Amino acid sequence: MPQQKDIVKIAIQMPGAYPQLIQLDQKKPLSAVIKEVCDGWNLPGPENYALQYTDGVQMYITESVSIYLLMSDSDAGVRCDSLKELAGVSTDMTFAQEFISRNGHLLLVKIVEDSTDNVIMTHTLKAFMELMYHGIVSWENLSTVFIKKIASFVNAKPTDASIQQVSLDILENMVLSSQSLFLQVKHEITMERLIAHLQVTNQQIQTKAMALLMALLQTAGDSDKQNIIHSSGSVQDEMAHHLYVLQSVTLNHQELRMRTPLDCYSQEQRDILHGLRQAAFETESENSLSNERRRSLCAKEFKKLGFSNNSNPGQDLVRTPPGLLALDTMFYFATRYPDAYSRFVLENSSREDKHECPFARSSIQLTLILCEILRIGEPPSETGSDYHPIFFSQDRLIEELFCVCIQLLNKTWKEMRATQEDFDKVMQVVREQITRTLSSKPTSLELFKNKVNALNYSEILKLRQTERLHQEEILAPPVLELKERLKPELLELIRQQRLNRLCQGTMFRKISSRRRQDKLWYCRLSPNHKMLHYGDVEEDSDNPTIETLQEKIPVADIKALLTGKDCPHMKENKGKQNKVLDLAFSITYDVEEYSLNFIAPSRTDFCLWTDGLSVLLGRDMSSETMRSELDILLSMEIKLRLLDLENVPIPDSAPSVPKPPSNYNFCYDFSQTEQ
């Protein structure tokens, strides 16, 4: 039994009517108070009614007091307190059912439609939202006037943060409830105001605005999504900036995963790694294997998956970025597209070790490339406007892009006939394929997939060549003339570099008829560029000095430089030498019968030596490395020379010479000045 108080408040709840509130300022026994109330109101016996103090346990009785005050003509202060109390207790399901059964929610809708008091409006909207959370009544029963009023709070310039926050929440639930309400809300809400809410300092409003925006995009069809994004017709600069900011803020939610390394002690993360392995290979039951046999099998399969550390594959994911995001993308691909995943892994497992495309290594690098292209982790700039329309049509953009691009990577790898040494080169091509495709602004994942697969390796090469030629064509004649003047100077710089490289020397391997490569020899050019010194060396020896090299050839005696299949040591046993054909070169001296044969350690060394020997022979350098270096040096030098002319248009032709004067009698008379 509640304690007796000086002021007694009694709520009388009668069937089919709103509860009545009685307040008596007197000290009487509870039974006497109840009898007095019943007698005063001409009511039947109190046993037919639910009577309780307002601070009692039966919450729905307590809230009945608030219902009465809403219906009364009490002053604003009392009404506001009642609404505040109602907002707090509307979370109770029992009360909500009783309140809604008496059409109390329609009373709140009426208050929203008619009231202009912000304080009352705040508590009314909160109470309404709490009641609707229970799902007792449908959102579709709301009037158009109510929807317009709620939308006006969102579209209005920043006023009461509490009203805007709960209004955004109400609109989100409307959008998700039915297509008709989605169309009404989409019609009432302007995208500019909604995005403006994402830029305020109030994080709760930011969150609610983002939730409403995502609800609009999630509910909309493809055409509606485009209408939402381009609600103003053509995208103006300001609108493009807002879309860019929205994209940046959303994608940056992945930054935490991107910067979190894999925890080798996390059982969940270890299970995901083993799930990748088990999804790719059908192996015998591991439970029946010994620990040593199981570890050996796991290491072998992780190696096939492309992990560099097959005994502890988690070490490959310690680097950040991409961190755990790379694990997320791999696992998403394996579970979302299991057939494509198995095909990728098994196809490369059957290739030679040198030509297989490592799935794990490729996935980690590809995830990093996607993070860099999408600028994950970078705060949105104040002037940025480069957004991707595909972002607004795809819920899990990074994961889905990864699934398309990892298959593209495998396709490009085969087109380039790549080996493990070409890994970085392949990744550069894939980056270019993705970047070029996204720059065309595809509006759907399917369109992106079609475009990026059509942009194969041969197309990339054609585009590069076309752009290079186009760039040269659009250069103004003065710039082209400057380029031609700079070329001899830069060619001389490259020649000196080649000669200096020959003076440093290089270690070469001897290829014997037994196909053994255990013998080494060293060759270097003398500082005066007159002698080639060479001789045998041991495996781990330091670079020998000229004095220790017993053999030498005068540069003046060199007759010719041969490369590839023209070399004497390539003409013998042709079938056995195919692998080193591109690295072979020879020099002939005295008479044609004598030659010094080389197998360069790498393609770079081959280019350096053939260029250097061509310089010694007074010939032009012709390697691809020389052409690439010349282009880079010319580009850098021209940019430096024209740095002061930035944003100054360079004319295609020299200014015209003016006509000569009618006479040349423009001698100045100093005598008048002296006087």
XYZ file of C-alpha atoms in Angstrom, residues 174-674:
501
model
C 8.392 6.463 -42.657
C 10.719 5.845 -45.605
C 11.493 2.295 -44.503
C 7.833 1.427 -43.824
C 6.283 1.783 -47.297
C 6.899 2.910 -50.869
C 4.121 5.501 -50.746
C 5.610 7.214 -47.696
C 9.036 7.051 -49.358
C 7.657 8.985 -52.327
C 6.077 11.595 -50.054
C 9.221 12.095 -47.993
C 11.408 12.223 -51.117
C 9.114 14.913 -52.498
C 9.223 16.987 -49.306
C 12.910 16.700 -48.372
C 15.579 18.608 -50.317
C 18.939 16.910 -50.705
C 20.828 20.152 -50.043
C 19.298 20.560 -46.583
C 19.777 16.890 -45.742
C 23.467 17.008 -46.640
C 23.786 20.287 -44.729
C 22.796 18.354 -41.591
C 25.859 16.133 -42.142
C 28.122 19.155 -41.732
C 26.838 20.412 -38.370
C 28.784 19.863 -35.163
C 25.939 17.982 -33.460
C 26.881 14.328 -33.899
C 23.369 13.087 -33.094
C 21.874 15.153 -35.919
C 24.678 13.984 -38.209
C 23.857 10.371 -37.373
C 20.110 10.782 -37.897
C 20.637 12.666 -41.174
C 22.954 9.926 -42.437
C 20.407 7.279 -41.407
C 17.630 9.078 -43.327
C 19.832 9.474 -46.388
C 20.775 5.800 -46.343
C 17.101 4.871 -45.907
C 16.189 6.939 -48.968
C 18.915 5.296 -51.037
C 18.131 1.821 -49.721
C 14.410 2.082 -50.469
C 14.773 3.770 -53.848
C 14.969 1.888 -57.120
C 17.757 2.528 -59.604
C 15.925 5.410 -61.273
C 14.873 6.874 -57.930
C 18.452 6.705 -56.666
C 19.611 8.756 -59.606
C 16.793 11.229 -58.945
C 17.853 11.512 -55.322
C 21.480 12.081 -56.248
C 20.656 14.458 -59.073
C 17.576 15.991 -57.482
C 18.512 19.421 -58.787
C 18.822 18.327 -62.426
C 22.400 18.757 -63.535
C 24.827 18.482 -60.640
C 26.077 21.937 -59.760
C 29.420 22.548 -58.095
C 27.917 22.909 -54.635
C 25.821 19.764 -55.005
C 28.829 17.826 -56.326
C 30.773 18.935 -53.266
C 27.999 17.732 -50.938
C 27.927 14.341 -52.649
C 31.706 14.151 -52.424
C 31.562 14.902 -48.690
C 28.879 12.247 -48.160
C 30.969 9.694 -50.048
C 34.121 10.562 -48.084
C 32.403 10.425 -44.704
C 30.801 7.057 -45.466
C 33.887 5.408 -46.944
C 36.021 6.625 -44.056
C 34.081 4.277 -41.798
C 36.467 1.625 -43.179
C 39.520 3.508 -41.923
C 39.585 1.712 -38.566
C 39.734 -1.717 -40.249
C 42.275 -0.418 -42.738
C 44.611 0.762 -39.967
C 44.148 -2.246 -37.674
C 46.708 -5.046 -38.142
C 45.739 -8.677 -37.824
C 46.012 -9.999 -34.280
C 47.750 -13.355 -34.449
C 46.242 -14.216 -31.058
C 42.650 -13.612 -32.168
C 40.876 -16.928 -32.602
C 38.187 -15.322 -34.760
C 40.717 -13.926 -37.222
C 42.647 -17.202 -37.343
C 39.396 -19.011 -38.093
C 38.742 -16.664 -41.031
C 42.213 -17.392 -42.431
C 41.651 -21.114 -42.176
C 38.182 -20.629 -43.660
C 39.833 -19.112 -46.754
C 42.084 -22.155 -47.034
C 39.326 -24.690 -46.515
C 37.022 -22.954 -49.017
C 39.681 -23.221 -51.718
C 40.857 -26.802 -51.255
C 38.978 -30.022 -50.711
C 41.282 -31.797 -48.301
C 41.043 -34.955 -46.327
C 39.703 -34.735 -42.807
C 42.278 -32.846 -40.760
C 41.091 -34.362 -37.488
C 42.573 -37.722 -38.432
C 46.019 -36.227 -39.135
C 48.862 -35.836 -36.717
C 49.815 -32.319 -35.623
C 52.962 -32.350 -37.743
C 51.097 -33.607 -40.798
C 48.333 -31.039 -40.277
C 50.830 -28.158 -40.011
C 52.618 -29.332 -43.133
C 49.339 -29.558 -45.065
C 48.211 -26.107 -43.896
C 51.539 -24.519 -44.827
C 51.407 -26.087 -48.280
C 47.872 -24.853 -48.920
C 48.577 -21.353 -47.580
C 51.491 -21.195 -50.001
C 49.137 -22.125 -52.861
C 46.830 -19.340 -51.679
C 49.662 -16.883 -52.234
C 50.761 -16.061 -48.684
C 54.452 -15.246 -48.473
C 54.649 -16.500 -44.878
C 52.894 -19.837 -45.300
C 53.684 -21.108 -41.806
C 52.157 -17.983 -40.226
C 49.971 -16.300 -42.875
C 48.722 -13.707 -40.399
C 52.078 -11.931 -40.720
C 51.133 -10.917 -44.268
C 48.247 -8.880 -42.859
C 50.181 -7.084 -40.143
C 51.084 -4.233 -42.499
C 48.732 -1.249 -42.310
C 47.168 -0.143 -44.481
C 45.311 -2.282 -45.623
C 45.319 -4.292 -42.370
C 42.144 -6.189 -41.544
C 40.312 -4.629 -44.480
C 42.264 -6.957 -46.792
C 41.065 -9.938 -44.752
C 37.494 -8.616 -44.979
C 37.619 -8.302 -48.767
C 39.158 -11.753 -49.263
C 36.608 -13.385 -46.987
C 33.742 -11.522 -48.680
C 34.914 -12.742 -52.099
C 35.298 -16.331 -50.872
C 31.810 -16.414 -49.307
C 29.889 -14.214 -51.740
C 31.336 -15.722 -54.929
C 32.676 -19.161 -53.902
C 32.870 -20.534 -57.466
C 34.934 -17.594 -58.739
C 37.157 -17.820 -55.657
C 37.857 -21.525 -56.099
C 38.457 -21.060 -59.813
C 40.999 -18.289 -59.170
C 42.982 -20.290 -56.610
C 42.924 -23.655 -58.372
C 43.750 -22.164 -61.770
C 46.881 -20.512 -60.426
C 47.822 -23.513 -58.308
C 48.130 -25.566 -61.497
C 50.521 -23.120 -63.178
C 54.276 -23.090 -62.885
C 55.524 -21.452 -59.693
C 57.015 -18.626 -61.698
C 53.788 -17.801 -63.556
C 51.152 -18.264 -60.862
C 49.241 -15.198 -59.683
C 49.355 -15.221 -55.844
C 45.818 -14.665 -54.558
C 46.677 -13.424 -51.048
C 49.501 -11.112 -52.093
C 47.405 -9.748 -54.957
C 44.380 -9.257 -52.713
C 46.347 -7.341 -50.100
C 47.874 -5.047 -52.713
C 44.555 -4.624 -54.554
C 42.777 -3.644 -51.335
C 45.468 -1.029 -50.729
C 45.022 0.302 -54.283
C 41.254 0.604 -53.782
C 41.818 2.456 -50.507
C 44.141 4.891 -52.266
C 41.820 5.423 -55.251
C 38.779 5.952 -53.002
C 40.888 8.064 -50.605
C 39.857 6.134 -47.506
C 41.342 7.756 -44.425
C 41.656 11.179 -46.021
C 39.373 13.868 -44.574
C 37.142 15.524 -47.195
C 38.659 18.690 -48.576
C 36.815 21.991 -48.502
C 36.803 22.266 -52.292
C 36.568 18.605 -53.353
C 33.826 17.593 -55.792
C 35.087 14.345 -57.350
C 32.474 11.776 -56.332
C 31.653 8.368 -57.816
C 27.997 7.826 -58.829
C 28.524 4.082 -58.349
C 28.839 4.747 -54.605
C 25.165 5.713 -54.427
C 23.982 2.540 -56.141
C 26.008 -0.016 -54.177
C 25.699 -0.824 -50.481
C 29.113 -2.494 -49.998
C 31.153 -0.644 -52.559
C 34.675 -1.653 -51.514
C 33.872 -5.352 -51.202
C 31.983 -5.515 -54.500
C 34.657 -3.527 -56.343
C 37.250 -5.902 -54.933
C 35.332 -8.956 -56.209
C 35.261 -7.501 -59.721
C 38.849 -6.256 -59.690
C 40.485 -9.399 -58.276
C 39.079 -11.334 -61.236
C 40.233 -8.524 -63.523
C 43.716 -8.848 -62.017
C 43.857 -12.545 -62.843
C 42.726 -11.791 -66.397
C 45.346 -9.044 -66.823
C 48.036 -11.309 -65.359
C 47.368 -13.873 -68.076
C 47.216 -11.235 -70.828
C 50.629 -9.905 -69.786
C 52.049 -13.429 -69.411
C 53.410 -12.165 -66.145
C 55.793 -13.840 -63.732
C 56.412 -13.148 -60.062
C 58.998 -10.534 -61.068
C 56.288 -8.618 -62.950
C 53.987 -8.330 -59.929
C 54.440 -4.567 -59.458
C 54.032 -3.942 -63.178
C 50.748 -5.879 -63.248
C 49.452 -3.967 -60.236
C 50.263 -0.668 -61.977
C 48.226 -1.750 -64.999
C 45.313 -2.856 -62.792
C 45.421 0.479 -60.934
C 45.251 2.261 -64.280
C 42.344 0.080 -65.426
C 40.367 0.869 -62.274
C 41.199 4.570 -62.292
C 40.323 5.045 -65.950
C 37.037 3.166 -65.550
C 35.966 5.099 -62.449
C 36.828 8.369 -64.191
C 34.119 7.556 -66.751
C 31.586 7.810 -63.878
C 29.793 4.427 -64.150
C 26.455 4.527 -62.357
C 26.204 0.841 -61.450
C 28.453 -2.072 -60.564
C 27.429 -3.967 -63.683
C 28.390 -1.040 -65.889
C 31.723 -0.750 -64.098
C 32.357 -4.467 -64.576
C 31.660 -4.300 -68.313
C 33.849 -1.256 -68.847
C 36.817 -2.391 -66.779
C 36.918 -5.822 -68.444
C 36.784 -4.214 -71.875
C 39.817 -2.138 -70.910
C 42.322 -4.984 -71.320
C 46.106 -4.751 -71.350
C 46.385 -4.120 -75.088
C 43.879 -1.258 -74.786
C 45.926 0.246 -71.968
C 49.037 0.168 -74.151
C 47.154 1.832 -77.011
C 45.820 4.529 -74.718
C 49.261 5.212 -73.309
C 50.738 5.545 -76.787
C 47.889 7.767 -77.975
C 48.166 10.033 -74.959
C 51.919 10.302 -75.376
C 51.557 11.290 -79.022
C 48.687 13.622 -78.244
C 50.710 15.285 -75.532
C 53.547 15.886 -77.948
C 51.165 17.212 -80.589
C 49.509 19.708 -78.310
C 52.818 21.131 -77.113
C 53.330 24.586 -78.490
C 56.060 24.918 -81.155
C 58.295 26.953 -78.784
C 58.107 24.126 -76.237
C 58.895 21.508 -78.893
C 61.840 23.603 -80.007
C 63.054 23.826 -76.419
C 62.683 20.068 -76.142
C 64.883 19.491 -79.182
C 67.525 21.862 -77.824
C 67.579 20.077 -74.473
C 67.791 16.580 -75.943
C 71.554 16.565 -76.844
C 72.479 17.766 -73.363
C 70.386 15.092 -71.668
C 71.614 12.373 -74.025
C 75.157 13.274 -73.040
C 74.144 12.968 -69.389
C 72.810 9.460 -70.041
C 75.996 8.521 -71.939
C 78.162 9.571 -69.001
C 75.961 7.586 -66.631
C 76.325 4.483 -68.795
C 80.102 4.810 -68.940
C 80.286 5.324 -65.182
C 78.191 2.201 -64.720
C 80.595 0.197 -66.896
C 83.495 1.535 -64.825
C 81.825 0.163 -61.675
C 81.584 -3.253 -63.314
C 79.109 -6.141 -63.105
C 79.191 -9.754 -61.988
C 78.199 -12.212 -64.748
C 77.466 -15.944 -64.708
C 78.912 -18.472 -67.087
C 76.481 -20.798 -68.847
C 78.187 -24.125 -69.510
C 77.035 -26.952 -71.755
C 75.993 -28.803 -68.614
C 73.608 -25.969 -67.837
C 75.418 -25.227 -64.593
C 75.589 -21.628 -63.427
C 78.093 -21.968 -60.640
C 80.981 -20.021 -62.249
C 81.177 -16.246 -62.025
C 83.280 -13.661 -63.781
C 83.577 -9.911 -63.487
C 83.964 -7.242 -66.158
C 84.596 -3.520 -65.806
C 85.772 -0.559 -67.881
C 88.956 1.265 -66.990
C 88.588 4.883 -65.723
C 90.166 6.233 -68.919
C 87.632 4.257 -71.007
C 90.366 2.520 -73.004
C 90.362 -1.031 -71.608
C 87.800 -3.683 -70.666
C 89.163 -5.755 -67.772
C 87.638 -9.121 -66.864
C 88.393 -12.328 -65.006
C 86.932 -15.166 -62.933
C 85.826 -14.504 -59.330
C 84.515 -16.527 -56.415
C 80.849 -16.747 -55.416
C 80.768 -14.428 -52.382
C 83.753 -12.235 -53.179
C 83.629 -8.450 -53.209
C 83.830 -6.504 -56.440
C 87.416 -7.001 -57.618
C 89.747 -4.134 -58.496
C 91.133 -3.668 -61.988
C 94.558 -4.907 -60.877
C 93.138 -8.301 -59.867
C 91.444 -8.890 -63.242
C 93.988 -10.670 -65.410
C 92.296 -10.405 -68.823
C 91.743 -7.224 -70.811
C 90.563 -6.060 -74.221
C 91.451 -2.673 -75.722
C 88.308 -0.748 -76.583
C 89.943 0.247 -79.855
C 90.041 -3.456 -80.891
C 86.263 -3.962 -80.427
C 84.708 -4.439 -83.837
C 81.010 -5.074 -83.191
C 78.303 -5.455 -80.558
C 75.909 -8.383 -81.021
C 72.691 -9.106 -79.121
C 70.151 -11.908 -78.804
C 70.205 -14.694 -81.332
C 73.137 -13.120 -83.239
C 75.465 -13.859 -80.330
C 77.861 -16.792 -80.870
C 76.943 -18.446 -77.580
C 73.234 -18.289 -78.522
C 73.727 -20.012 -81.863
C 74.891 -23.130 -80.052
C 72.268 -25.213 -78.291
C 69.460 -22.862 -79.262
C 66.798 -24.888 -77.505
C 68.591 -24.664 -74.182
C 69.193 -20.913 -74.367
C 65.686 -19.606 -75.012
C 65.267 -18.427 -71.440
C 68.306 -16.132 -71.559
C 68.021 -14.993 -75.166
C 66.822 -11.503 -74.154
C 69.772 -11.076 -71.782
C 72.557 -12.186 -74.114
C 75.086 -9.873 -75.809
C 78.606 -10.245 -77.190
C 81.486 -8.100 -78.410
C 83.799 -9.199 -81.232
C 87.399 -8.018 -81.456
C 90.506 -8.403 -83.587
C 89.004 -10.648 -86.193
C 85.444 -11.979 -86.226
C 86.511 -15.295 -84.742
C 87.116 -13.900 -81.249
C 84.307 -12.745 -78.987
C 83.499 -12.044 -75.348
C 80.091 -13.389 -74.454
C 77.774 -12.045 -71.735
C 74.548 -13.127 -70.029
C 73.231 -10.087 -68.134
C 71.863 -10.665 -64.593
C 68.740 -8.643 -65.432
C 67.101 -6.709 -68.216
C 68.252 -3.453 -66.652
C 71.889 -4.562 -66.662
C 71.487 -5.679 -70.278
C 70.297 -2.198 -71.287
C 73.042 -0.443 -69.304
C 75.822 -2.536 -70.825
C 74.591 -2.476 -74.421
C 74.099 1.289 -74.201
C 77.532 1.771 -72.644
C 79.261 -0.391 -75.260
C 77.411 1.489 -78.011
C 78.776 4.752 -76.622
C 82.317 3.336 -76.642
C 81.836 2.328 -80.266
C 80.523 5.778 -81.192
C 77.004 4.530 -81.911
C 73.577 5.710 -80.750
C 72.019 4.147 -77.677
C 68.849 2.231 -78.532
C 67.560 0.458 -75.391
C 64.044 0.934 -74.006
C 65.572 2.020 -70.695
C 67.388 4.870 -72.420
C 64.196 6.053 -74.126
C 62.258 5.940 -70.872
C 64.955 7.846 -68.980
C 65.215 10.447 -71.742
C 61.452 11.049 -71.658
C 61.517 11.466 -67.884
C 64.485 13.836 -67.942
C 63.015 15.892 -70.788
C 59.683 16.178 -69.012
C 61.315 17.239 -65.739
C 63.658 19.720 -67.404
C 60.878 21.359 -69.452
C 58.690 21.690 -66.380
C 61.543 23.349 -64.495
C 62.298 25.711 -67.368
C 58.636 26.684 -67.727
C 57.937 26.934 -63.995
C 57.821 30.734 -64.098
C 55.324 30.580 -66.983
C 52.711 28.579 -65.090
C 49.184 29.578 -66.145
C 50.654 31.817 -68.840
C 49.443 30.778 -72.316
C 52.258 30.052 -74.757
C 51.418 31.175 -78.325
C 51.685 28.690 -81.153
C 53.694 31.164 -83.231
C 55.942 34.126 -82.552
C 54.318 37.580 -82.441
C 54.179 39.300 -85.829
C 56.791 41.941 -86.562
C 55.172 45.383 -86.925
C 55.440 47.348 -90.158
C 58.515 49.554 -90.498
C 58.017 53.280 -89.720
C 57.469 55.762 -92.569
C 60.835 57.413 -91.809
C 63.754 56.914 -89.521
C 64.222 60.528 -88.463
C 63.799 59.915 -84.745
C 67.064 61.460 -83.584
C 66.742 63.237 -80.249
C 68.021 66.834 -80.075
C 69.937 67.249 -76.819
C 70.820 70.894 -77.529
C 67.374 72.108 -76.494
C 67.632 70.350 -73.166
C 71.039 71.882 -72.441
